[in-house]
Every structure is written in structure tokens, then in C-alpha cells.
Coordinates of C-alpha atoms in Angstrom, one line a residue:
M1426 CA -83.0 -50.8 -113.5
R1427 CA -79.9 -49.1 -114.7
G1428 CA -77.4 -48.8 -112.6
G1429 CA -78.9 -48.5 -108.9
G1430 CA -77.4 -49.4 -105.9
L1431 CA -77.6 -49.9 -101.5
L1432 CA -74.8 -50.1 -99.4
V1433 CA -75.7 -52.0 -96.4
A1434 CA -73.8 -51.2 -93.4
G1435 CA -73.7 -52.0 -89.9
T1436 CA -74.2 -51.2 -86.1
T1437 CA -71.0 -52.7 -85.7
S1438 CA -68.5 -54.4 -87.0
D1439 CA -69.9 -59.1 -87.8
A1440 CA -73.4 -57.3 -87.4
G1441 CA -74.4 -59.6 -90.5
K1442 CA -73.4 -56.7 -93.3
S1443 CA -71.6 -60.2 -95.6
V1444 CA -74.2 -62.2 -95.1
V1445 CA -77.2 -59.5 -95.8
T1446 CA -75.2 -58.6 -99.6
A1447 CA -74.7 -61.9 -100.2
G1448 CA -78.3 -63.1 -99.6
I1449 CA -79.8 -59.4 -101.6
C1450 CA -77.0 -60.3 -104.8
R1451 CA -79.1 -63.6 -104.5
W1452 CA -82.6 -63.0 -104.2
L1453 CA -81.8 -60.2 -107.1
V1454 CA -80.3 -62.5 -109.4
R1455 CA -83.3 -64.7 -108.6
Q1456 CA -85.6 -61.6 -109.7
G1457 CA -83.4 -61.7 -113.3
V1458 CA -81.6 -58.7 -111.8
K1459 CA -77.9 -58.5 -113.5
V1460 CA -75.8 -57.9 -110.2
A1461 CA -72.7 -57.5 -108.8
P1462 CA -71.3 -56.6 -104.7
F1463 CA -69.0 -53.9 -104.4
K1464 CA -66.9 -53.3 -101.1
G1465 CA -64.4 -50.0 -101.6
Q1466 CA -62.6 -50.8 -98.7
N1467 CA -61.7 -54.6 -97.2
M1468 CA -59.6 -55.3 -94.0
S1469 CA -59.5 -59.4 -94.1
L1470 CA -57.0 -61.7 -93.8
N1471 CA -58.8 -64.2 -95.7
S1472 CA -58.6 -62.8 -99.7
F1473 CA -59.1 -65.0 -103.3
V1474 CA -57.5 -64.6 -106.7
T1475 CA -60.0 -63.8 -109.0
R1476 CA -59.1 -65.5 -113.0
E1477 CA -57.3 -62.0 -113.8
G1478 CA -54.7 -63.2 -111.2
A1479 CA -56.0 -60.1 -108.7
E1480 CA -56.9 -60.4 -104.6
I1481 CA -59.7 -59.5 -103.1
G1482 CA -61.5 -60.2 -100.1
R1483 CA -62.7 -63.9 -99.4
A1484 CA -66.4 -62.7 -98.5
Q1485 CA -65.9 -60.2 -102.1
A1486 CA -66.0 -63.6 -104.0
M1487 CA -68.1 -66.1 -101.8
Q1488 CA -70.8 -63.1 -102.8
A1489 CA -70.5 -62.9 -106.8
Q1490 CA -71.0 -66.6 -106.3
A1491 CA -74.8 -64.7 -104.8
A1492 CA -74.7 -62.8 -107.6
R1493 CA -74.1 -66.1 -110.2
V1494 CA -70.4 -63.8 -111.7
E1495 CA -67.7 -63.6 -111.6
P1496 CA -65.7 -62.1 -109.1
T1497 CA -63.0 -59.3 -110.6
A1498 CA -61.0 -56.8 -108.7
L1499 CA -63.3 -54.1 -109.2
M1500 CA -65.1 -55.4 -106.6
N1501 CA -63.2 -54.9 -103.6
P1502 CA -60.4 -52.1 -105.4
V1503 CA -58.3 -51.9 -101.9
L1504 CA -57.0 -54.5 -99.8
L1505 CA -55.9 -54.8 -96.0
K1506 CA -53.9 -57.7 -95.0
P1507 CA -52.7 -57.2 -91.5
G1508 CA -49.3 -57.9 -90.6
G1509 CA -49.7 -56.4 -86.7
D1510 CA -51.4 -54.9 -84.4
R1511 CA -50.3 -51.7 -86.0
S1512 CA -49.5 -52.4 -89.2
S1513 CA -51.2 -53.8 -92.6
Q1514 CA -50.5 -54.6 -96.6
V1515 CA -51.9 -52.7 -98.7
V1516 CA -53.3 -54.1 -101.7
L1517 CA -55.0 -51.1 -104.9
M1518 CA -56.5 -54.0 -107.4
G1519 CA -56.1 -57.0 -106.1
K1520 CA -51.5 -56.7 -106.5
P1521 CA -49.6 -55.6 -103.1
V1522 CA -48.5 -51.5 -103.2
G1523 CA -46.8 -51.5 -99.7
E1524 CA -47.0 -51.7 -96.1
M1525 CA -48.6 -48.4 -94.2
S1526 CA -49.7 -48.5 -89.9
A1527 CA -52.7 -47.7 -90.0
R1528 CA -51.7 -44.3 -88.0
G1529 CA -50.0 -43.3 -92.0
Y1530 CA -52.9 -44.8 -93.9
H1531 CA -55.8 -42.8 -92.2
G1532 CA -53.4 -39.4 -92.2
G1533 CA -53.6 -39.6 -95.7
R1534 CA -52.8 -42.5 -98.1
Q1535 CA -56.6 -43.7 -98.0
Q1536 CA -57.7 -40.1 -99.2
T1537 CA -56.0 -41.1 -102.3
L1538 CA -57.7 -44.1 -103.0
F1539 CA -61.4 -42.7 -102.9
E1540 CA -60.7 -41.9 -107.0
P1541 CA -60.2 -45.4 -107.8
V1542 CA -62.8 -47.2 -105.8
L1543 CA -65.9 -44.1 -106.6
A1544 CA -64.3 -45.6 -110.4
C1545 CA -64.5 -48.6 -109.3
L1546 CA -67.8 -48.7 -108.5
E1547 CA -69.0 -46.3 -111.5
E1548 CA -67.6 -49.1 -113.7
L1549 CA -69.7 -51.9 -112.1
R1550 CA -73.0 -49.6 -111.9
A1551 CA -72.6 -48.6 -115.8
T1552 CA -72.6 -52.4 -116.6
H1553 CA -75.1 -53.9 -113.8
D1554 CA -79.2 -53.4 -113.2
A1555 CA -77.9 -53.0 -109.3
V1556 CA -74.4 -52.6 -106.8
I1557 CA -74.8 -53.7 -103.7
C1558 CA -72.6 -51.9 -101.8
E1559 CA -70.9 -54.0 -98.2
G1560 CA -69.4 -51.3 -96.1
A1561 CA -67.1 -52.0 -92.8
G1562 CA -66.9 -51.3 -89.2
S1563 CA -69.6 -48.9 -88.6
P1564 CA -70.8 -45.6 -90.4
A1565 CA -71.1 -43.7 -87.0
E1566 CA -66.9 -44.6 -86.6
I1567 CA -66.6 -40.1 -86.0
N1568 CA -62.5 -40.9 -85.7
L1569 CA -62.5 -41.7 -89.2
R1570 CA -65.4 -40.4 -91.0
R1571 CA -63.1 -37.6 -92.8
T1572 CA -60.5 -40.3 -94.5
D1573 CA -63.7 -42.5 -95.0
I1574 CA -63.9 -44.3 -98.1
V1575 CA -66.2 -47.1 -97.5
N1576 CA -69.6 -46.5 -95.9
M1577 CA -70.6 -42.5 -95.7
G1578 CA -67.8 -41.1 -98.6
V1579 CA -69.0 -43.3 -101.0
A1580 CA -72.6 -43.9 -100.2
R1581 CA -73.1 -39.9 -100.2
A1582 CA -70.2 -39.5 -102.9
A1583 CA -72.9 -42.3 -105.5
R1584 CA -76.4 -40.8 -103.6
L1585 CA -76.6 -44.9 -102.2
P1586 CA -79.5 -45.4 -99.5
V1587 CA -77.7 -47.4 -96.7
L1588 CA -80.0 -49.9 -95.0
V1589 CA -78.5 -50.6 -92.0
V1590 CA -78.0 -53.5 -89.8
G1591 CA -78.1 -55.0 -87.0
D1592 CA -77.3 -58.1 -84.7
I1593 CA -79.6 -58.2 -82.3
D1594 CA -79.2 -61.9 -81.0
R1595 CA -76.0 -59.3 -79.0
G1596 CA -78.6 -57.3 -77.7
G1597 CA -78.9 -53.1 -77.8
V1598 CA -80.2 -53.3 -81.0
F1599 CA -82.7 -50.6 -81.1
A1600 CA -80.0 -48.0 -79.1
Q1601 CA -77.0 -48.9 -82.1
F1602 CA -79.4 -47.9 -84.5
F1603 CA -80.6 -45.2 -82.9
G1604 CA -76.8 -43.5 -82.4
T1605 CA -75.6 -45.3 -85.6
T1606 CA -78.0 -43.0 -86.7
A1607 CA -78.0 -39.6 -84.5
L1608 CA -74.1 -39.7 -85.1
L1609 CA -73.8 -38.8 -88.7
A1610 CA -74.0 -35.3 -89.8
P1611 CA -77.2 -34.2 -92.1
E1612 CA -75.6 -35.4 -95.1
D1613 CA -75.1 -38.4 -94.2
Q1614 CA -78.6 -39.1 -92.7
E1615 CA -80.2 -37.9 -95.9
L1616 CA -79.4 -41.2 -96.8
I1617 CA -80.0 -43.3 -93.7
A1618 CA -83.2 -45.2 -95.9
G1619 CA -84.2 -47.3 -92.6
Y1620 CA -83.2 -50.4 -90.7
L1621 CA -83.0 -54.9 -91.2
V1622 CA -82.6 -56.9 -87.2
N1623 CA -80.6 -59.6 -88.3
K1624 CA -80.7 -63.2 -85.9
F1625 CA -84.2 -62.6 -84.3
R1626 CA -85.1 -65.7 -82.4
G1627 CA -88.3 -65.3 -80.8
D1628 CA -92.4 -64.3 -82.0
V1629 CA -91.4 -61.1 -84.9
T1630 CA -95.2 -59.7 -82.7
L1631 CA -93.0 -58.2 -79.0
L1632 CA -90.6 -56.8 -81.0
E1633 CA -93.1 -55.0 -83.6
P1634 CA -93.2 -52.6 -80.5
G1635 CA -90.4 -51.3 -80.3
L1636 CA -89.9 -51.0 -84.6
D1637 CA -93.1 -49.1 -84.9
M1638 CA -90.7 -46.6 -81.4
L1639 CA -87.5 -46.7 -84.0
H1640 CA -89.5 -45.7 -86.6
G1641 CA -91.0 -42.8 -84.2
L1642 CA -87.5 -41.7 -83.3
T1643 CA -85.7 -41.6 -86.3
G1644 CA -88.8 -41.3 -89.7
R1645 CA -87.3 -44.4 -90.2
R1646 CA -89.0 -47.8 -91.7
T1647 CA -87.6 -51.4 -90.5
F1648 CA -87.2 -52.9 -93.9
G1649 CA -87.1 -56.7 -91.7
V1650 CA -86.5 -59.2 -88.8
L1651 CA -84.5 -61.9 -90.3
P1652 CA -84.4 -64.9 -88.1
Y1653 CA -81.5 -66.6 -86.6
A1654 CA -80.1 -69.2 -89.2
H1655 CA -77.8 -71.8 -88.0
G1656 CA -75.1 -74.0 -90.2
L1657 CA -75.1 -71.0 -93.1
G1658 CA -71.1 -71.6 -93.0
I1659 CA -71.0 -68.3 -95.2
D1660 CA -67.2 -67.2 -96.1
E1661 CA -66.0 -64.7 -93.0
E1662 CA -65.3 -61.2 -93.8
D1663 CA -62.6 -60.5 -90.4
G1664 CA -61.1 -63.5 -89.2
L1665 CA -62.2 -66.3 -86.9
R1666 CA -63.0 -65.2 -82.9
V1667 CA -60.3 -67.9 -82.2
S1668 CA -60.3 -66.3 -78.1
L1669 CA -62.7 -68.8 -77.7
R1670 CA -60.0 -72.6 -77.6
G1671 CA -62.4 -74.7 -79.4
T1672 CA -64.3 -72.9 -81.2
V1673 CA -65.9 -75.6 -83.5
R1674 CA -66.5 -74.5 -87.2
E1675 CA -70.0 -75.2 -88.5
S1676 CA -70.7 -78.0 -90.0
V1677 CA -73.9 -80.2 -92.0
V1678 CA -75.0 -82.1 -88.9
A1679 CA -75.3 -85.7 -91.3
P1680 CA -74.3 -89.3 -89.0
P1681 CA -70.4 -90.7 -91.2
L1682 CA -70.6 -93.4 -93.2
G1683 CA -68.7 -96.0 -91.4
A1684 CA -68.3 -96.6 -88.0
D1685 CA -65.8 -93.4 -86.5
V1686 CA -65.8 -90.3 -87.6
L1687 CA -62.4 -87.9 -88.2
R1688 CA -61.0 -85.4 -85.9
V1689 CA -59.0 -82.6 -88.2
A1690 CA -57.2 -79.9 -85.2
V1691 CA -56.4 -76.5 -86.8
C1692 CA -53.4 -74.8 -85.1
A1693 CA -54.1 -71.1 -84.6
V1694 CA -51.6 -69.8 -85.7
P1695 CA -51.3 -65.7 -85.3
L1696 CA -52.9 -63.8 -87.9
M1697 CA -53.9 -66.8 -89.3
S1698 CA -55.0 -66.5 -93.2
N1699 CA -58.2 -68.9 -95.3
F1700 CA -59.2 -70.6 -92.4
T1701 CA -62.6 -71.2 -95.0
D1702 CA -59.5 -74.4 -96.4
V1703 CA -61.0 -76.0 -93.7
D1704 CA -64.4 -75.8 -94.7
A1705 CA -64.2 -78.6 -96.8
L1706 CA -63.9 -80.9 -94.5
A1707 CA -66.1 -79.8 -92.0
A1708 CA -69.0 -80.4 -94.7
E1709 CA -68.1 -84.1 -94.9
P1710 CA -70.0 -86.0 -93.2
G1711 CA -68.5 -87.4 -90.0
V1712 CA -65.3 -84.9 -90.8
I1713 CA -65.1 -83.3 -86.7
V1714 CA -63.1 -79.4 -87.5
R1715 CA -62.1 -77.5 -83.9
F1716 CA -59.9 -74.9 -83.5
V1717 CA -56.6 -75.8 -81.4
D1718 CA -53.4 -73.5 -79.2
R1719 CA -52.3 -76.1 -76.9
P1720 CA -49.9 -79.6 -77.5
E1721 CA -53.6 -81.8 -75.2
E1722 CA -55.8 -81.1 -77.8
L1723 CA -54.4 -82.6 -80.8
A1724 CA -53.9 -86.1 -79.4
D1725 CA -56.9 -87.2 -80.1
A1726 CA -57.0 -85.8 -83.9
D1727 CA -57.1 -87.9 -86.7
L1728 CA -55.9 -84.9 -88.9
V1729 CA -53.9 -81.7 -87.9
V1730 CA -54.2 -78.4 -89.6
V1731 CA -51.6 -76.0 -89.6
P1732 CA -52.8 -73.7 -91.8
G1733 CA -51.6 -70.3 -93.8
T1734 CA -50.6 -67.2 -92.4
R1735 CA -50.1 -63.6 -92.8
G1736 CA -46.7 -64.6 -90.8
T1737 CA -45.3 -67.3 -91.2
V1738 CA -42.4 -66.1 -89.0
K1739 CA -44.7 -65.1 -86.5
A1740 CA -46.6 -68.6 -86.1
L1741 CA -43.4 -70.5 -85.9
A1742 CA -42.7 -68.4 -82.8
W1743 CA -46.4 -69.5 -81.9
L1744 CA -46.4 -72.9 -82.8
R1745 CA -42.7 -73.7 -80.6
E1746 CA -43.6 -71.5 -77.7
R1747 CA -47.1 -73.2 -77.4
G1748 CA -45.0 -76.8 -77.3
L1749 CA -47.4 -77.4 -80.4
A1750 CA -44.0 -77.7 -82.3
D1751 CA -42.8 -80.3 -80.3
A1752 CA -46.3 -82.2 -80.7
L1753 CA -46.1 -82.2 -83.6
A1754 CA -43.0 -83.4 -84.5
R1755 CA -44.7 -86.2 -82.7
R1756 CA -46.8 -86.9 -84.7
A1757 CA -44.6 -87.1 -87.6
A1758 CA -42.4 -89.5 -85.9
E1759 CA -45.4 -91.8 -84.7
G1760 CA -46.9 -91.3 -88.5
R1761 CA -49.9 -89.5 -87.5
P1762 CA -50.9 -87.4 -90.8
V1763 CA -50.5 -83.5 -90.4
L1764 CA -51.7 -80.7 -93.4
G1765 CA -49.8 -77.9 -94.2
I1766 CA -51.2 -75.4 -95.9
C1767 CA -49.3 -72.3 -97.4
G1768 CA -48.2 -70.8 -94.3
G1769 CA -48.0 -73.5 -92.4
F1770 CA -46.4 -75.3 -94.9
Q1771 CA -43.6 -73.0 -95.5
A1772 CA -43.1 -73.6 -90.8
L1773 CA -42.6 -77.2 -92.1
G1774 CA -40.2 -77.2 -93.8
E1775 CA -36.7 -77.3 -93.1
H1776 CA -35.7 -73.5 -93.6
I1777 CA -37.0 -69.9 -94.0
E1778 CA -35.3 -66.7 -95.7
D1779 CA -38.0 -63.8 -95.0
E1780 CA -36.5 -59.9 -95.5
V1781 CA -40.1 -59.0 -96.5
E1782 CA -42.5 -59.8 -94.7
S1783 CA -41.1 -60.8 -91.5
R1784 CA -37.5 -59.8 -92.1
A1785 CA -35.6 -62.2 -89.6
G1786 CA -33.4 -63.0 -92.1
A1787 CA -32.7 -66.8 -91.4
V1788 CA -34.9 -68.5 -89.1
E1789 CA -35.3 -72.0 -89.0
G1790 CA -38.9 -74.5 -89.4
L1791 CA -40.0 -77.4 -88.4
G1792 CA -38.1 -79.8 -90.8
L1793 CA -40.7 -81.6 -90.8
L1794 CA -40.8 -81.5 -94.9
P1795 CA -36.8 -80.7 -97.0
V1796 CA -38.0 -77.8 -97.8
R1797 CA -36.0 -75.1 -98.0
V1798 CA -38.3 -71.5 -98.1
R1799 CA -37.2 -67.7 -99.2
F1800 CA -39.5 -65.2 -99.7
A1801 CA -39.4 -62.7 -102.4
R1802 CA -41.3 -59.2 -102.2
E1803 CA -43.2 -59.9 -105.8
K1804 CA -46.5 -61.8 -104.1
T1805 CA -47.7 -65.2 -105.9
L1806 CA -51.2 -65.1 -107.0
A1807 CA -52.7 -67.6 -108.5
R1808 CA -55.0 -70.4 -109.6
P1809 CA -53.4 -73.2 -110.5
V1810 CA -54.9 -76.7 -111.3
G1811 CA -53.2 -80.1 -111.7
E1812 CA -53.8 -83.4 -110.0
A1813 CA -52.6 -85.2 -106.9
L1814 CA -53.9 -88.6 -105.4
G1815 CA -55.4 -89.4 -108.6
E1816 CA -58.2 -87.0 -108.3
R1817 CA -57.9 -83.3 -110.6
V1818 CA -57.1 -80.5 -108.1
E1819 CA -57.9 -76.9 -108.2
G1820 CA -56.6 -74.7 -106.2
Y1821 CA -55.6 -70.9 -105.2
E1822 CA -52.0 -69.4 -104.0
I1823 CA -51.4 -65.8 -102.3
H1824 CA -47.6 -66.0 -100.8
H1825 CA -44.0 -63.5 -100.9
G1826 CA -42.4 -67.1 -99.8
V1827 CA -41.3 -69.5 -102.6
A1828 CA -40.8 -73.2 -102.2
E1829 CA -37.9 -75.1 -102.7
V1830 CA -38.5 -78.8 -102.2
L1831 CA -36.0 -81.0 -102.1
G1832 CA -37.0 -84.8 -101.4
G1833 CA -40.2 -86.2 -100.3
E1834 CA -42.7 -87.8 -102.5
A1835 CA -44.9 -85.0 -105.7
F1836 CA -47.7 -83.3 -104.0
L1837 CA -49.0 -80.6 -106.2
D1838 CA -46.6 -77.6 -105.5
G1839 CA -45.0 -79.1 -103.0
C1840 CA -44.6 -82.0 -101.4
R1841 CA -44.8 -85.5 -99.2
V1842 CA -43.1 -87.3 -96.5
G1843 CA -45.1 -90.4 -94.0
A1844 CA -48.5 -88.9 -93.3
V1845 CA -46.9 -85.7 -93.3
W1846 CA -48.5 -82.9 -96.4
G1847 CA -47.8 -80.1 -97.7
T1848 CA -48.7 -77.4 -100.1
H1849 CA -49.2 -73.8 -101.0
W1850 CA -52.2 -74.7 -102.6
H1851 CA -55.4 -72.8 -100.9
G1852 CA -59.0 -74.4 -101.8
S1853 CA -57.4 -77.2 -103.2
L1854 CA -60.2 -79.7 -100.0
E1855 CA -63.1 -78.4 -102.0
S1856 CA -61.7 -81.0 -105.7
D1857 CA -64.7 -83.2 -104.2
G1858 CA -62.6 -86.0 -105.4
F1859 CA -59.5 -85.3 -104.4
R1860 CA -61.2 -84.1 -100.9
R1861 CA -62.3 -87.9 -100.6
A1862 CA -59.3 -89.4 -101.7
F1863 CA -56.9 -87.5 -98.8
L1864 CA -59.7 -87.9 -96.1
R1865 CA -59.2 -91.9 -96.7
E1866 CA -55.4 -91.6 -96.9
V1867 CA -55.8 -89.9 -93.6
A1868 CA -58.0 -92.2 -92.3
A1869 CA -55.9 -95.0 -93.4
A1870 CA -52.9 -93.5 -91.9
A1871 CA -55.0 -92.5 -88.2
G1872 CA -56.5 -96.8 -88.5
Q1873 CA -60.0 -94.6 -88.4
A1874 CA -62.9 -97.1 -90.4
F1875 CA -63.7 -93.3 -91.4
V1876 CA -65.8 -93.8 -94.9
P1877 CA -66.3 -90.1 -97.1
A1878 CA -69.7 -90.0 -97.8
P1879 CA -69.2 -90.6 -101.9
D1880 CA -71.9 -87.1 -103.0
T1881 CA -71.1 -84.8 -101.4
S1882 CA -70.4 -81.8 -104.0
F1883 CA -69.1 -78.8 -101.4
G1884 CA -70.3 -77.0 -104.5
A1885 CA -73.3 -77.5 -104.5
L1886 CA -73.6 -77.3 -100.4
R1887 CA -72.2 -73.9 -100.8
E1888 CA -75.1 -73.0 -103.6
E1889 CA -77.5 -74.5 -101.4
Q1890 CA -76.5 -72.0 -99.0
L1891 CA -76.3 -69.0 -100.7
D1892 CA -79.8 -70.0 -101.9
R1893 CA -80.7 -70.2 -97.8
L1894 CA -79.7 -65.8 -97.6
G1895 CA -81.7 -65.8 -100.8
D1896 CA -84.4 -67.0 -99.0
L1897 CA -84.2 -65.6 -95.7
V1898 CA -85.0 -61.6 -97.9
E1899 CA -87.4 -63.1 -100.0
E1900 CA -88.9 -64.7 -96.4
H1901 CA -89.0 -62.1 -93.7
A1902 CA -88.1 -58.5 -95.5
D1903 CA -89.9 -56.8 -97.6
T1904 CA -88.7 -56.8 -101.0
D1905 CA -90.6 -54.4 -103.2
A1906 CA -89.9 -51.7 -100.4
L1907 CA -85.7 -52.9 -100.3
L1908 CA -86.4 -52.9 -105.0
R1909 CA -87.8 -49.2 -105.1
L1910 CA -84.6 -47.8 -102.3
I1911 CA -82.7 -49.7 -105.2
E1912 CA -84.5 -48.5 -107.6
E1913 CA -84.8 -44.9 -106.7
G1914 CA -82.8 -44.4 -104.2
A1915 CA -83.1 -43.2 -99.6
P1916 CA -86.7 -41.6 -99.5
K1917 CA -86.9 -37.1 -100.0
G1918 CA -87.4 -35.8 -96.2
L1919 CA -85.7 -38.3 -94.2
P1920 CA -86.2 -36.3 -90.4
F1921 CA -83.2 -35.1 -89.0
V1922 CA -82.0 -37.1 -85.7
P1923 CA -79.9 -34.9 -83.3
P1924 CA -76.7 -34.3 -81.9
G1925 CA -75.8 -34.8 -85.3
A1926 CA -71.7 -35.7 -86.0
P1927 CA -70.2 -33.8 -82.9

């Protein structure tokens, strides 16, 4: 099958492209297929550092784990990290190459990146039996088609068949499938092989007449209907929807071992990045994780996390405006636990010099940790290993800020003062022994009779989640037809659905 491929597109953002791509990768690798994930261009604040020190989207790292291969920059050659409503940092082959407005990017720069995107895809196809590509947003974004390097632009250049995923839980999925197809040019429509329904609840026989009518209207079949699956907790692509206050992170359903639960409040700072850091906490029986944006929501929290952010200075202003800064100061004075990670760690410090990220110059931090931060133009990208609380810890670093620790007790690359901890290390809580030791410290400081489970393995739980995705594909999709699609490409003679691209 060497060089087979498939592009998983979506009718909308959050239709399920990331998890479907991961599920197909896991299903294929269990069939003995050497498979790799790929996303030519990704916009996300959730990123990961590969072993060679390249920054890629965290969703592609998750998909690589699903495929049981080591993630590399080839799998996500272009990463856009929003820094505001109109600009993003452009990361090419894992390294930042500058800031660019959306108009400037789509006005010409994007096209210059098409060649390296295609080169990465071809390199993966030359070394794997199959490459499962993920699109972005919708392929029917007709205003962006001319400069597209991630959806139909890639599909047409690489002659990839396209599977369109629709989220039926939102409603209107038949209109989404039909409209997506009908807004594409004839040359693009030739590659739209069919559809996959995601998040279906109920009796699938009630859906089948609609699928038959869709086939009659478009000449394209539906390759499967995936049921709604609760509690997957898989890394998200673009960002947590924190507009709904009190969002609770999905976790395993298990009772606490001790008499008490631990309540974790995560400050939903602007441009929040790598909020997946708290997934390992949410995986612990008896730990409840929620995202908050008001000071009163910290009152009953046993631990407050100030997470990473692409805008440390903006996050500081937000914490102060919301009254959360004063609430954090009160917690620190009372000896109640606070953890700052990356940008959150920087915000907890005394002073920031930023001529790079916000260009705000000298800014006072919250003063809860004896740390001074200077933003460097060179981004730190690393996979550190160390020890804390008597346990081995692995993590990854993605930051411009360089911290000078002036006191306190050593804690990873940061410090601890009382019940306030700070570190640049993302992913440290995925180290099981360290996480348990940290939670014991938190419980003691919070006065809670909480006992961490002795056998929770975050890595094993993640493997179980990925296997569940593989199971969904294997049990609810026509896998024989999917395999033919990956091996042979889109069927010949697919009908044109008018009106086509305007």
C-alpha cells in the first residue's frame, strides 16, 4: 500500500476531524499498516515539542501516538499561534519565523509555504504505507480557496481522496454535507469521496433514509455513523470553549479513595495555551477540574492553576481587571495552593521585561514568587527531564520568557514559596509519581483528606482512549471501503453537484 492516503475534512470547525484522524490511525496500525498523521497548516495554542526540538500542534502529537510513531515536524509543517484577533506567530518546521497578520498571511505568505507543506507530505508518504491528513475548518471556505494549503489545495495537489466529517449533534448535518460539496469547484468535487457522520445519538435505522437521499443527491456514500462517545478527553485542536463559564474538564468517573475530593480551578486567561496540562489532574479519581473567570470561583478551590498563555502581559491585565489577582494574593497569604505553569509562572513573578511578545516593556508581576522574567527573541523549545518532590519528572518547554529565580525552594526549573509553585514545564503532571506527590502536598496544604490513587497511569489511560477511537472506527465505519479509499483514491466518475464554486 506504500504511499496511500486520505484527507479527513470537516463541514465545520470542531466537527471531529482530529479525533476521527486519530481513530483511523489507531485502527490502521492495529491492522499492521505503517501509518502517519499529517496536517499541513494548523492554528492552535495547544502545541507540543518533538524530540528534535520542533514545535507542532498537540493534536498531531496525539495522532502520532495513535499511529504508534514518534511525532516529528513533518507531521505539522506550519503552525499558527494566535497572539490576538488579527495576528499569529508563524511556526515553520517547528521553529518560529515571525508574526503576521491574517491579511498578510492569506495575502501571499501562505502560498510560499505550500511547497514545503507538500514536500513534507511526500516525504511521509515515501516512508509510510499510509498518511492520514487532517484538514482545517471547512473545505468550502470559498473566500480562502485560492490560498488554501491545508484542505482541497493539498488534496488536489497530492490526489488525495477526501472524507468529509459532520457533527450531527449540532443538527443540520445533511445540509452541511450537501452544501460543502456543492460549493466546491468540479476539480475539487472529484476528490470528495463521501461522508462520515460523527456524534450520533439514537437508532441509526432512523438516519438511514436521510443517508440514502444524500447519496441520491450527491452520488456519494456515507462511510459510517460514529456514535456519541462520552469522556474521551482527547487533546483538543484549537482551544477550549471557555465562553461557557464553569466548563468542567472531562475525566474518568471514579470515586475518591479518601474522604474528600480535590477541587481544581483553572484561571481561563486570554490566549490560554496548553490547557491540556490539567488533563492528568482530571484523570485522577476524586479530582474535579473546572475553568473559571471570577474571583468568587476560587473560594472553594483546593488548588488554583494559572495556566500557560501566548500573552503573559495581557493575562496579567485580565487577572487584575477581574479581581483574580487580589484573590490569588489572598490565597498565597493564607497558604492555599497555587500553581503557575509557563506564562502563568511568569505572571506570578515580580517583574517582566517584554519587548518581544506584547512589546509592553517593564511590567510588574503579581509578586507571589521571587522571579524576574525577560522575554528573549529566541524561543526555548526543549524536552527536559528532572526530579521534584523525590520523583522523576518529564516535561516540555515552549516559551520566550527567560526566568531569573532569586529565591524560594527549587521546583523543576522554577521555584516554590509556601504553597505557591511555578515552573515553565508543560506536561510535568503526566509523570505519575510526581503527580501523586504533588497532589499529596496540595491536599495537606488545603486541609483535605484526599488520597491519590496509587495505580493511575496517565499514559495507560491515554492509550485506552486512543483504542476507544480505533474501536469506534472499526465497529461503526465500513473499514473495507475505507481501506480501498486509502489504497486506490477517490472513485472515478463521481457526479458534479451544482452550483460549484462561485
